[in-house]
PDB file of C-alpha atoms in Angstrom:
ATOM      1  CA  MET A 177      -9.226 -21.315 -61.223  1.00  0.00           C
ATOM      2  CA  ARG A 178      -8.984 -25.070 -60.743  1.00  0.00           C
ATOM      3  CA  PRO A 179     -12.630 -26.088 -59.940  1.00  0.00           C
ATOM      4  CA  LEU A 180     -14.052 -24.386 -63.024  1.00  0.00           C
ATOM      5  CA  ILE A 181     -11.247 -25.700 -65.209  1.00  0.00           C
ATOM      6  CA  LEU A 182     -11.928 -29.253 -64.033  1.00  0.00           C
ATOM      7  CA  ALA A 183     -15.634 -28.845 -64.735  1.00  0.00           C
ATOM      8  CA  CYS A 184     -14.886 -27.627 -68.239  1.00  0.00           C
ATOM      9  CA  ILE A 185     -12.456 -30.501 -68.835  1.00  0.00           C
ATOM     10  CA  LEU A 186     -15.054 -33.005 -67.641  1.00  0.00           C
ATOM     11  CA  ALA A 187     -17.661 -31.558 -69.959  1.00  0.00           C
ATOM     12  CA  ALA A 188     -15.310 -31.401 -72.919  1.00  0.00           C
ATOM     13  CA  SER A 189     -14.164 -34.995 -72.405  1.00  0.00           C
ATOM     14  CA  GLY A 190     -17.697 -36.378 -72.341  1.00  0.00           C
ATOM     15  CA  CYS A 191     -17.332 -37.662 -68.776  1.00  0.00           C
ATOM     16  CA  GLU A 192     -20.538 -37.414 -66.796  1.00  0.00           C
ATOM     17  CA  THR A 193     -21.071 -37.834 -63.108  1.00  0.00           C
ATOM     18  CA  VAL A 194     -23.934 -40.257 -62.580  1.00  0.00           C
ATOM     19  CA  VAL A 195     -26.056 -40.134 -59.427  1.00  0.00           C
ATOM     20  CA  PRO A 196     -28.197 -43.193 -58.595  1.00  0.00           C
ATOM     21  CA  GLU A 197     -31.929 -42.496 -58.924  1.00  0.00           C
ATOM     22  CA  SER A 198     -32.568 -43.263 -55.274  1.00  0.00           C
ATOM     23  CA  SER A 199     -30.277 -40.406 -54.292  1.00  0.00           C
ATOM     24  CA  MET A 200     -31.917 -37.740 -56.428  1.00  0.00           C
ATOM     25  CA  PRO A 201     -33.872 -35.061 -54.483  1.00  0.00           C
ATOM     26  CA  ASP A 202     -37.596 -34.780 -55.151  1.00  0.00           C
ATOM     27  CA  THR A 203     -37.378 -31.018 -55.672  1.00  0.00           C
ATOM     28  CA  ASP A 204     -34.784 -28.455 -56.627  1.00  0.00           C
ATOM     29  CA  ASP A 205     -35.149 -26.840 -53.200  1.00  0.00           C
ATOM     30  CA  ALA A 206     -33.286 -29.459 -51.208  1.00  0.00           C
ATOM     31  CA  ALA A 207     -30.817 -27.639 -48.998  1.00  0.00           C
ATOM     32  CA  GLU A 208     -28.896 -30.717 -47.875  1.00  0.00           C
ATOM     33  CA  PRO A 209     -27.573 -33.685 -49.866  1.00  0.00           C
ATOM     34  CA  VAL A 210     -30.022 -36.577 -49.899  1.00  0.00           C
ATOM     35  CA  PRO A 211     -28.569 -39.803 -48.448  1.00  0.00           C
ATOM     36  CA  THR A 212     -28.309 -42.671 -50.861  1.00  0.00           C
ATOM     37  CA  GLN A 213     -29.876 -46.070 -50.217  1.00  0.00           C
ATOM     38  CA  SER A 214     -27.688 -48.996 -49.261  1.00  0.00           C
ATOM     39  CA  GLY A 215     -24.632 -46.792 -49.209  1.00  0.00           C
ATOM     40  CA  ALA A 216     -24.938 -45.914 -52.894  1.00  0.00           C
ATOM     41  CA  SER A 217     -22.814 -43.009 -53.968  1.00  0.00           C
ATOM     42  CA  PRO A 218     -22.391 -40.918 -57.101  1.00  0.00           C
ATOM     43  CA  THR A 219     -20.192 -42.581 -59.699  1.00  0.00           C
ATOM     44  CA  SER A 220     -18.434 -41.387 -62.790  1.00  0.00           C
ATOM     45  CA  GLU A 221     -18.705 -42.918 -66.218  1.00  0.00           C
ATOM     46  CA  CYS A 222     -14.971 -42.491 -66.741  1.00  0.00           C
ATOM     47  CA  SER A 223     -11.934 -42.775 -64.525  1.00  0.00           C
ATOM     48  CA  GLU A 224      -9.305 -40.138 -63.840  1.00  0.00           C
ATOM     49  CA  THR A 225      -7.053 -41.795 -66.403  1.00  0.00           C
ATOM     50  CA  ASP A 226      -9.700 -41.065 -69.050  1.00  0.00           C
ATOM     51  CA  LEU A 227      -9.546 -37.329 -68.425  1.00  0.00           C
ATOM     52  CA  PRO A 228      -7.390 -35.113 -70.653  1.00  0.00           C
ATOM     53  CA  ALA A 229      -4.478 -33.447 -68.896  1.00  0.00           C
ATOM     54  CA  VAL A 230      -5.068 -29.950 -67.544  1.00  0.00           C
ATOM     55  CA  ALA A 231      -2.489 -27.383 -68.661  1.00  0.00           C
ATOM     56  CA  PRO A 232      -0.249 -25.916 -65.958  1.00  0.00           C
ATOM     57  CA  ASN A 233      -0.503 -22.351 -64.733  1.00  0.00           C
ATOM     58  CA  PHE A 234       2.046 -20.841 -67.088  1.00  0.00           C
ATOM     59  CA  ALA A 235       1.831 -17.486 -65.303  1.00  0.00           C
ATOM     60  CA  ALA A 236       3.822 -19.081 -62.482  1.00  0.00           C
ATOM     61  CA  ALA A 237       7.588 -19.320 -62.711  1.00  0.00           C
ATOM     62  CA  GLY A 238       8.956 -22.339 -64.530  1.00  0.00           C
ATOM     63  CA  GLU A 239      11.350 -24.750 -62.866  1.00  0.00           C
ATOM     64  CA  SER A 240      14.313 -24.471 -65.228  1.00  0.00           C
ATOM     65  CA  LEU A 241      17.332 -22.388 -64.288  1.00  0.00           C
ATOM     66  CA  VAL A 242      18.174 -19.825 -66.967  1.00  0.00           C
ATOM     67  CA  SER A 243      21.600 -18.666 -68.120  1.00  0.00           C
ATOM     68  CA  THR A 244      22.363 -15.812 -70.527  1.00  0.00           C
ATOM     69  CA  SER A 245      24.974 -15.194 -73.199  1.00  0.00           C
ATOM     70  CA  GLN A 246      25.572 -12.447 -75.728  1.00  0.00           C
ATOM     71  CA  GLY A 247      25.761 -12.585 -79.502  1.00  0.00           C
ATOM     72  CA  VAL A 248      25.843 -10.357 -82.580  1.00  0.00           C
ATOM     73  CA  ILE A 249      24.781 -10.837 -86.174  1.00  0.00           C
ATOM     74  CA  GLN A 250      25.587  -8.586 -89.124  1.00  0.00           C
ATOM     75  CA  THR A 251      22.429  -7.930 -91.076  1.00  0.00           C
ATOM     76  CA  GLY A 252      20.819  -5.038 -92.901  1.00  0.00           C
ATOM     77  CA  GLY A 253      23.955  -2.949 -92.768  1.00  0.00           C
ATOM     78  CA  CYS A 254      24.223  -3.079 -88.976  1.00  0.00           C
ATOM     79  CA  ASP A 255      25.592  -5.285 -86.240  1.00  0.00           C
ATOM     80  CA  MET A 256      22.524  -6.472 -84.315  1.00  0.00           C
ATOM     81  CA  ASP A 257      23.282  -7.396 -80.707  1.00  0.00           C
ATOM     82  CA  TYR A 258      21.196 -10.041 -78.979  1.00  0.00           C
ATOM     83  CA  THR A 259      20.985 -11.969 -75.730  1.00  0.00           C
ATOM     84  CA  VAL A 260      20.275 -15.689 -75.497  1.00  0.00           C
ATOM     85  CA  PHE A 261      18.232 -16.897 -72.507  1.00  0.00           C
ATOM     86  CA  GLU A 262      19.017 -20.605 -72.285  1.00  0.00           C
ATOM     87  CA  PRO A 263      17.123 -22.965 -69.966  1.00  0.00           C
ATOM     88  CA  GLY A 264      19.038 -25.577 -68.049  1.00  0.00           C
ATOM     89  CA  GLU A 265      16.750 -28.243 -69.506  1.00  0.00           C
ATOM     90  CA  ARG A 266      15.153 -27.596 -72.885  1.00  0.00           C
ATOM     91  CA  VAL A 267      11.737 -29.077 -73.635  1.00  0.00           C
ATOM     92  CA  THR A 268      12.153 -28.300 -77.348  1.00  0.00           C
ATOM     93  CA  ASP A 269      14.848 -27.226 -79.786  1.00  0.00           C
ATOM     94  CA  VAL A 270      12.573 -24.503 -81.183  1.00  0.00           C
ATOM     95  CA  THR A 271      13.954 -20.987 -80.619  1.00  0.00           C
ATOM     96  CA  VAL A 272      11.807 -18.003 -79.629  1.00  0.00           C
ATOM     97  CA  VAL A 273      12.858 -14.609 -81.022  1.00  0.00           C
ATOM     98  CA  LEU A 274      11.357 -11.911 -78.770  1.00  0.00           C
ATOM     99  CA  SER A 275      11.508  -8.299 -79.981  1.00  0.00           C
ATOM    100  CA  HIS A 276      11.028  -4.889 -78.368  1.00  0.00           C
ATOM    101  CA  GLY A 277       9.092  -1.889 -79.651  1.00  0.00           C
ATOM    102  CA  PHE A 278       9.796   1.485 -81.234  1.00  0.00           C
ATOM    103  CA  MET A 279      12.604   3.477 -79.592  1.00  0.00           C
ATOM    104  CA  ARG A 280      13.055   0.725 -77.002  1.00  0.00           C
ATOM    105  CA  GLN A 281      15.728  -1.893 -76.338  1.00  0.00           C
ATOM    106  CA  GLN A 282      16.022  -5.603 -75.742  1.00  0.00           C
ATOM    107  CA  ARG A 283      16.295  -5.016 -71.995  1.00  0.00           C
ATOM    108  CA  HIS A 284      12.594  -4.130 -71.990  1.00  0.00           C
ATOM    109  CA  MET A 285      11.803  -7.742 -72.966  1.00  0.00           C
ATOM    110  CA  ALA A 286      14.217  -9.415 -70.546  1.00  0.00           C
ATOM    111  CA  GLY A 287      11.562 -10.225 -67.945  1.00  0.00           C
ATOM    112  CA  TRP A 288       9.340 -12.031 -70.460  1.00  0.00           C
ATOM    113  CA  ALA A 289      12.383 -13.796 -71.922  1.00  0.00           C
ATOM    114  CA  GLU A 290      13.477 -15.171 -68.556  1.00  0.00           C
ATOM    115  CA  HIS A 291       9.931 -16.251 -67.733  1.00  0.00           C
ATOM    116  CA  ILE A 292       9.473 -18.127 -71.019  1.00  0.00           C
ATOM    117  CA  ALA A 293      12.936 -19.676 -70.779  1.00  0.00           C
ATOM    118  CA  GLY A 294      12.078 -20.887 -67.286  1.00  0.00           C
ATOM    119  CA  TRP A 295       9.555 -23.209 -68.927  1.00  0.00           C
ATOM    120  CA  GLY A 296      12.254 -24.828 -71.050  1.00  0.00           C
ATOM    121  CA  LEU A 297      12.480 -22.762 -74.242  1.00  0.00           C
ATOM    122  CA  THR A 298      15.469 -20.923 -75.650  1.00  0.00           C
ATOM    123  CA  VAL A 299      14.608 -17.236 -76.032  1.00  0.00           C
ATOM    124  CA  VAL A 300      16.600 -14.602 -77.930  1.00  0.00           C
ATOM    125  CA  THR A 301      16.092 -10.848 -77.457  1.00  0.00           C
ATOM    126  CA  PRO A 302      17.640  -8.663 -80.194  1.00  0.00           C
ATOM    127  CA  ASP A 303      18.286  -4.930 -80.282  1.00  0.00           C
ATOM    128  CA  LEU A 304      16.434  -4.023 -83.474  1.00  0.00           C
ATOM    129  CA  CYS A 305      18.556  -1.805 -85.717  1.00  0.00           C
ATOM    130  CA  HIS A 306      15.853   0.327 -87.339  1.00  0.00           C
ATOM    131  CA  VAL A 307      13.412   1.533 -84.669  1.00  0.00           C
ATOM    132  CA  SER A 308      14.692   5.003 -83.858  1.00  0.00           C
ATOM    133  CA  ALA A 309      13.310   8.419 -84.708  1.00  0.00           C
ATOM    134  CA  PHE A 310      16.166   8.795 -87.208  1.00  0.00           C
ATOM    135  CA  ASP A 311      16.120   5.291 -88.662  1.00  0.00           C
ATOM    136  CA  SER A 312      12.740   3.621 -88.928  1.00  0.00           C
ATOM    137  CA  ASP A 313      12.645   0.746 -91.410  1.00  0.00           C
ATOM    138  CA  HIS A 314      10.101  -1.875 -90.379  1.00  0.00           C
ATOM    139  CA  GLU A 315      10.533  -4.030 -93.444  1.00  0.00           C
ATOM    140  CA  GLN A 316      14.287  -4.260 -92.875  1.00  0.00           C
ATOM    141  CA  ASN A 317      13.615  -5.130 -89.243  1.00  0.00           C
ATOM    142  CA  GLY A 318      11.526  -8.045 -90.482  1.00  0.00           C
ATOM    143  CA  VAL A 319      14.356  -9.224 -92.714  1.00  0.00           C
ATOM    144  CA  ASP A 320      16.856  -8.813 -89.872  1.00  0.00           C
ATOM    145  CA  LEU A 321      14.705 -10.910 -87.527  1.00  0.00           C
ATOM    146  CA  ALA A 322      14.261 -13.592 -90.181  1.00  0.00           C
ATOM    147  CA  ASN A 323      18.044 -13.711 -90.665  1.00  0.00           C
ATOM    148  CA  LEU A 324      18.567 -13.953 -86.917  1.00  0.00           C
ATOM    149  CA  GLY A 325      15.966 -16.686 -86.569  1.00  0.00           C
ATOM    150  CA  ALA A 326      17.464 -18.669 -89.435  1.00  0.00           C
ATOM    151  CA  SER A 327      20.969 -18.366 -87.989  1.00  0.00           C
ATOM    152  CA  LEU A 328      19.814 -19.796 -84.643  1.00  0.00           C
ATOM    153  CA  ASP A 329      17.402 -22.405 -85.995  1.00  0.00           C
ATOM    154  CA  ARG A 330      18.342 -25.862 -84.737  1.00  0.00           C
ATOM    155  CA  GLY A 331      16.513 -27.405 -87.671  1.00  0.00           C
ATOM    156  CA  VAL A 332      13.055 -27.448 -86.092  1.00  0.00           C
ATOM    157  CA  GLY A 333      11.862 -23.879 -86.651  1.00  0.00           C
ATOM    158  CA  THR A 334      11.522 -20.491 -84.977  1.00  0.00           C
ATOM    159  CA  LEU A 335       8.731 -18.667 -83.135  1.00  0.00           C
ATOM    160  CA  TYR A 336       8.501 -14.869 -83.399  1.00  0.00           C
ATOM    161  CA  ILE A 337       7.043 -12.744 -80.596  1.00  0.00           C
ATOM    162  CA  GLY A 338       7.164  -8.961 -80.618  1.00  0.00           C
ATOM    163  CA  HIS A 339       5.851  -5.883 -78.857  1.00  0.00           C
ATOM    164  CA  SER A 340       4.591  -2.773 -80.699  1.00  0.00           C
ATOM    165  CA  ALA A 341       6.813  -2.200 -83.752  1.00  0.00           C
ATOM    166  CA  GLY A 342       8.513  -5.441 -82.805  1.00  0.00           C
ATOM    167  CA  GLY A 343       5.148  -7.125 -83.354  1.00  0.00           C
ATOM    168  CA  LEU A 344       5.080  -5.732 -86.883  1.00  0.00           C
ATOM    169  CA  ALA A 345       8.663  -6.873 -87.481  1.00  0.00           C
ATOM    170  CA  SER A 346       7.800 -10.312 -86.091  1.00  0.00           C
ATOM    171  CA  LEU A 347       4.865 -10.651 -88.472  1.00  0.00           C
ATOM    172  CA  LEU A 348       7.111  -9.677 -91.393  1.00  0.00           C
ATOM    173  CA  ALA A 349       9.738 -12.174 -90.222  1.00  0.00           C
ATOM    174  CA  GLY A 350       7.047 -14.838 -90.105  1.00  0.00           C
ATOM    175  CA  ARG A 351       6.485 -14.198 -93.786  1.00  0.00           C
ATOM    176  CA  GLU A 352      10.188 -14.036 -94.694  1.00  0.00           C
ATOM    177  CA  ASP A 353      11.551 -16.997 -92.738  1.00  0.00           C
ATOM    178  CA  PRO A 354      10.658 -20.416 -94.218  1.00  0.00           C
ATOM    179  CA  GLY A 355      11.455 -21.894 -90.806  1.00  0.00           C
ATOM    180  CA  ALA A 356       8.890 -19.738 -89.004  1.00  0.00           C
ATOM    181  CA  LEU A 357       6.335 -21.724 -87.010  1.00  0.00           C
ATOM    182  CA  ALA A 358       4.023 -19.007 -85.644  1.00  0.00           C
ATOM    183  CA  VAL A 359       3.877 -15.321 -84.666  1.00  0.00           C
ATOM    184  CA  LEU A 360       2.583 -13.637 -81.493  1.00  0.00           C
ATOM    185  CA  GLY A 361       2.034  -9.883 -81.293  1.00  0.00           C
ATOM    186  CA  LEU A 362       2.069  -8.128 -77.909  1.00  0.00           C
ATOM    187  CA  ASP A 363       0.020  -4.984 -78.488  1.00  0.00           C
ATOM    188  CA  PRO A 364       1.448  -4.874 -82.044  1.00  0.00           C
ATOM    189  CA  VAL A 365       1.364  -1.670 -84.089  1.00  0.00           C
ATOM    190  CA  ASP A 366       1.203  -1.425 -87.871  1.00  0.00           C
ATOM    191  CA  SER A 367       2.864   1.365 -89.851  1.00  0.00           C
ATOM    192  CA  ALA A 368       1.535   2.744 -93.140  1.00  0.00           C
ATOM    193  CA  GLY A 369      -0.361  -0.514 -93.717  1.00  0.00           C
ATOM    194  CA  ILE A 370       2.835  -2.554 -94.143  1.00  0.00           C
ATOM    195  CA  GLY A 371       1.666  -5.337 -91.877  1.00  0.00           C
ATOM    196  CA  LEU A 372      -1.888  -5.266 -93.186  1.00  0.00           C
ATOM    197  CA  ALA A 373      -0.577  -5.864 -96.700  1.00  0.00           C
ATOM    198  CA  ALA A 374       1.810  -8.639 -95.609  1.00  0.00           C
ATOM    199  CA  ALA A 375      -0.488 -10.600 -93.279  1.00  0.00           C
ATOM    200  CA  PRO A 376      -2.499 -12.463 -95.955  1.00  0.00           C
ATOM    201  CA  ASP A 377       0.761 -13.965 -97.240  1.00  0.00           C
ATOM    202  CA  LEU A 378       1.600 -15.655 -93.944  1.00  0.00           C
ATOM    203  CA  GLN A 379       1.439 -19.438 -93.985  1.00  0.00           C
ATOM    204  CA  VAL A 380       1.733 -19.821 -90.198  1.00  0.00           C
ATOM    205  CA  PRO A 381      -0.641 -19.225 -87.255  1.00  0.00           C
ATOM    206  CA  VAL A 382      -0.675 -15.703 -85.838  1.00  0.00           C
ATOM    207  CA  ARG A 383      -1.970 -14.671 -82.429  1.00  0.00           C
ATOM    208  CA  ALA A 384      -2.142 -11.292 -80.721  1.00  0.00           C
ATOM    209  CA  ILE A 385      -2.821  -9.845 -77.282  1.00  0.00           C
ATOM    210  CA  LEU A 386      -4.018  -6.232 -77.325  1.00  0.00           C
ATOM    211  CA  GLY A 387      -4.179  -3.525 -74.708  1.00  0.00           C
ATOM    212  CA  ASP A 388      -6.689  -0.679 -74.555  1.00  0.00           C
ATOM    213  CA  GLY A 389      -6.723   1.572 -77.595  1.00  0.00           C
ATOM    214  CA  SER A 390      -4.509   4.657 -77.349  1.00  0.00           C
ATOM    215  CA  ALA A 391      -2.282   6.889 -79.412  1.00  0.00           C
ATOM    216  CA  CYS A 392       0.682   4.690 -78.477  1.00  0.00           C
ATOM    217  CA  ASN A 393      -0.783   1.633 -80.214  1.00  0.00           C
ATOM    218  CA  SER A 394      -2.387   3.699 -82.994  1.00  0.00           C
ATOM    219  CA  GLN A 395      -5.829   2.935 -81.567  1.00  0.00           C
ATOM    220  CA  ASN A 396      -5.278  -0.817 -81.826  1.00  0.00           C
ATOM    221  CA  ASN A 397      -4.443  -0.848 -85.532  1.00  0.00           C
ATOM    222  CA  GLY A 398      -2.629  -4.110 -84.829  1.00  0.00           C
ATOM    223  CA  PHE A 399      -6.043  -5.750 -84.746  1.00  0.00           C
ATOM    224  CA  GLY A 400      -6.581  -5.142 -88.437  1.00  0.00           C
ATOM    225  CA  MET A 401      -3.045  -6.242 -89.259  1.00  0.00           C
ATOM    226  CA  PHE A 402      -3.190  -9.568 -87.416  1.00  0.00           C
ATOM    227  CA  SER A 403      -6.798 -10.342 -88.310  1.00  0.00           C
ATOM    228  CA  ALA A 404      -5.844 -10.147 -91.998  1.00  0.00           C
ATOM    229  CA  ALA A 405      -3.887 -13.405 -91.615  1.00  0.00           C
ATOM    230  CA  SER A 406      -5.794 -16.552 -92.523  1.00  0.00           C
ATOM    231  CA  ASP A 407      -5.067 -18.358 -89.236  1.00  0.00           C
ATOM    232  CA  HIS A 408      -5.466 -15.788 -86.486  1.00  0.00           C
ATOM    233  CA  HIS A 409      -6.873 -15.350 -83.010  1.00  0.00           C
ATOM    234  CA  ILE A 410      -6.832 -12.094 -81.058  1.00  0.00           C
ATOM    235  CA  VAL A 411      -7.691 -11.257 -77.461  1.00  0.00           C
ATOM    236  CA  GLY A 412      -7.642  -8.040 -75.467  1.00  0.00           C
ATOM    237  CA  ILE A 413      -6.708  -7.418 -71.830  1.00  0.00           C
ATOM    238  CA  PRO A 414      -8.956  -4.808 -70.167  1.00  0.00           C
ATOM    239  CA  GLY A 415      -6.964  -2.038 -68.541  1.00  0.00           C
ATOM    240  CA  ALA A 416      -3.667  -3.008 -70.169  1.00  0.00           C
ATOM    241  CA  ASP A 417      -1.760  -0.048 -71.591  1.00  0.00           C
ATOM    242  CA  HIS A 418       1.037  -0.134 -74.151  1.00  0.00           C
ATOM    243  CA  CYS A 419       3.680  -0.370 -71.414  1.00  0.00           C
ATOM    244  CA  SER A 420       1.982  -3.414 -69.858  1.00  0.00           C
ATOM    245  CA  PHE A 421       3.586  -5.503 -72.580  1.00  0.00           C
ATOM    246  CA  GLU A 422       7.134  -4.637 -71.534  1.00  0.00           C
ATOM    247  CA  SER A 423       8.980  -6.419 -68.739  1.00  0.00           C
ATOM    248  CA  PRO A 424      10.438  -4.386 -67.255  1.00  0.00           C
ATOM    249  CA  THR A 425       8.988  -1.092 -68.421  1.00  0.00           C
ATOM    250  CA  ASP A 426      10.207   2.317 -67.253  1.00  0.00           C
ATOM    251  CA  GLY A 427       9.340   5.995 -67.165  1.00  0.00           C
ATOM    252  CA  GLY A 428      10.339   6.412 -70.785  1.00  0.00           C
ATOM    253  CA  CYS A 429       7.228   4.426 -71.676  1.00  0.00           C
ATOM    254  CA  THR A 430       4.816   5.168 -68.834  1.00  0.00           C
ATOM    255  CA  LEU A 431       5.282   8.940 -69.130  1.00  0.00           C
ATOM    256  CA  PHE A 432       3.721   8.917 -72.581  1.00  0.00           C
ATOM    257  CA  CYS A 433       1.946   5.565 -72.841  1.00  0.00           C
ATOM    258  CA  GLY A 434       0.872   4.703 -69.313  1.00  0.00           C
ATOM    259  CA  GLY A 435      -2.786   3.939 -68.648  1.00  0.00           C
ATOM    260  CA  ASP A 436      -5.351   5.404 -66.280  1.00  0.00           C
ATOM    261  CA  GLY A 437      -5.242   2.537 -63.794  1.00  0.00           C
ATOM    262  CA  VAL A 438      -8.817   1.467 -64.532  1.00  0.00           C
ATOM    263  CA  GLY A 439      -9.385  -2.252 -65.026  1.00  0.00           C
ATOM    264  CA  LEU A 440      -7.247  -5.176 -63.976  1.00  0.00           C
ATOM    265  CA  SER A 441      -4.350  -4.730 -61.585  1.00  0.00           C
ATOM    266  CA  ASP A 442      -0.802  -4.601 -62.914  1.00  0.00           C
ATOM    267  CA  GLU A 443      -0.175  -8.059 -61.444  1.00  0.00           C
ATOM    268  CA  GLU A 444      -3.239  -9.554 -63.103  1.00  0.00           C
ATOM    269  CA  ILE A 445      -2.252  -8.045 -66.447  1.00  0.00           C
ATOM    270  CA  SER A 446       1.352  -9.216 -66.135  1.00  0.00           C
ATOM    271  CA  ASP A 447       0.274 -12.746 -65.176  1.00  0.00           C
ATOM    272  CA  THR A 448      -2.080 -12.910 -68.156  1.00  0.00           C
ATOM    273  CA  VAL A 449       0.560 -11.750 -70.643  1.00  0.00           C
ATOM    274  CA  ALA A 450       3.160 -14.098 -69.157  1.00  0.00           C
ATOM    275  CA  GLY A 451       0.855 -17.111 -69.058  1.00  0.00           C
ATOM    276  CA  MET A 452      -0.494 -16.683 -72.569  1.00  0.00           C
ATOM    277  CA  SER A 453       2.992 -16.043 -73.986  1.00  0.00           C
ATOM    278  CA  VAL A 454       4.399 -19.238 -72.475  1.00  0.00           C
ATOM    279  CA  ALA A 455       1.325 -21.191 -73.554  1.00  0.00           C
ATOM    280  CA  PHE A 456       1.674 -19.875 -77.108  1.00  0.00           C
ATOM    281  CA  ALA A 457       5.339 -20.863 -77.264  1.00  0.00           C
ATOM    282  CA  LEU A 458       4.854 -24.361 -75.812  1.00  0.00           C
ATOM    283  CA  TRP A 459       1.776 -25.026 -77.943  1.00  0.00           C
ATOM    284  CA  GLN A 460       3.121 -23.754 -81.252  1.00  0.00           C
ATOM    285  CA  SER A 461       6.508 -25.417 -80.735  1.00  0.00           C
ATOM    286  CA  GLY A 462       4.780 -28.750 -80.164  1.00  0.00           C
ATOM    287  CA  ALA A 463       6.375 -29.096 -76.720  1.00  0.00           C
ATOM    288  CA  ASP A 464       3.105 -29.242 -74.748  1.00  0.00           C
ATOM    289  CA  SER A 465      -0.238 -29.980 -76.377  1.00  0.00           C
ATOM    290  CA  THR A 466      -2.166 -28.976 -73.246  1.00  0.00           C
ATOM    291  CA  ALA A 467      -0.954 -25.378 -73.682  1.00  0.00           C
ATOM    292  CA  MET A 468      -3.583 -24.871 -76.393  1.00  0.00           C
ATOM    293  CA  GLN A 469      -6.149 -24.696 -73.554  1.00  0.00           C
ATOM    294  CA  TRP A 470      -4.965 -21.123 -72.875  1.00  0.00           C
ATOM    295  CA  TRP A 471      -5.783 -20.051 -76.429  1.00  0.00           C
ATOM    296  CA  THR A 472      -8.805 -22.127 -77.422  1.00  0.00           C
ATOM    297  CA  PRO A 473     -12.417 -21.043 -76.764  1.00  0.00           C
ATOM    298  CA  GLY A 474     -14.318 -23.768 -74.956  1.00  0.00           C
ATOM    299  CA  GLN A 475     -11.222 -24.963 -73.095  1.00  0.00           C
ATOM    300  CA  GLY A 476     -10.821 -24.572 -69.349  1.00  0.00           C
ATOM    301  CA  TRP A 477      -8.048 -22.003 -69.067  1.00  0.00           C
ATOM    302  CA  TYR A 478      -9.331 -19.803 -71.897  1.00  0.00           C
ATOM    303  CA  ASP A 479     -12.891 -19.777 -70.600  1.00  0.00           C
ATOM    304  CA  GLU A 480     -11.664 -19.108 -67.075  1.00  0.00           C
ATOM    305  CA  LEU A 481      -9.732 -16.057 -68.278  1.00  0.00           C
ATOM    306  CA  LEU A 482     -12.881 -14.854 -70.046  1.00  0.00           C
ATOM    307  CA  ASP A 483     -15.094 -15.445 -67.022  1.00  0.00           C
ATOM    308  CA  GLU A 484     -12.678 -13.586 -64.743  1.00  0.00           C
ATOM    309  CA  GLY A 485     -12.535 -10.668 -67.179  1.00  0.00           C
ATOM    310  CA  ARG A 486      -8.809 -11.068 -67.748  1.00  0.00           C
ATOM    311  CA  ILE A 487      -9.290 -11.315 -71.492  1.00  0.00           C
ATOM    312  CA  VAL A 488     -11.986 -10.188 -73.910  1.00  0.00           C
ATOM    313  CA  SER A 489     -12.670 -10.948 -77.540  1.00  0.00           C
ATOM    314  CA  PRO A 490     -12.239  -7.593 -79.326  1.00  0.00           C
TER     315      PRO A 490
END
């Protein structure tokens, strides 16, 4: 990715490589570089120190060691268990609350949690209380997440990330929690228009990454939900199925929600989800301003992902 990213950064920064006139070829057909006169060489109008920093490859593992601990909070008439993934060296005091989907558990988010924490953010994975076939209450899940986020807030705010029904609960928590900073949906799924009705009330940025439309994500109805927020941006990953947004997933998901294997490889999909999730968290927490390059059209990383077909604009 690096050569194209550097070219985009150069263009965006206004830096221009200047070639002396004597070195310019007479035609566009020159196969070899034309020697310059008197040893002249191409120069740049700005030095390396003038260039904006290029964001890291957040799909790679971070350098921080991660430890885990267990906790429980009583909310909504249940005791909600959660795991804290704590980096050895925090880059921010912002906490990330990362939620699983319908009829799933926090263990299905553990891989993403460890990856994000490796970049220096505290991540918490709860076991949502109301996502079973016998107890489905998305609005209460949103309240529960907001209570959890508030209880762990170090005074600088909380980020909410969620998969499937956890994406809906995260959006609702973003509305309920005054300390919410932003919301990211991982193939989020709305239910009975609850999220669609709530989204216009959100006062924070919302972002979403979608997989291919299927029965398991209600044919991408999360798009309508997240696009109803005033500050939103949504991308899709070609070939990603509903289970691609779990880490780790298992047969309980792939049996019913697995894809057809057409499109990007599992590794490419996983790297894209991981990289964009870390970038979202670092950017929206204020820990790394370069991370916005992964989410901003016209920036090197975002345009590279588009050019490689790793993301599309739905």
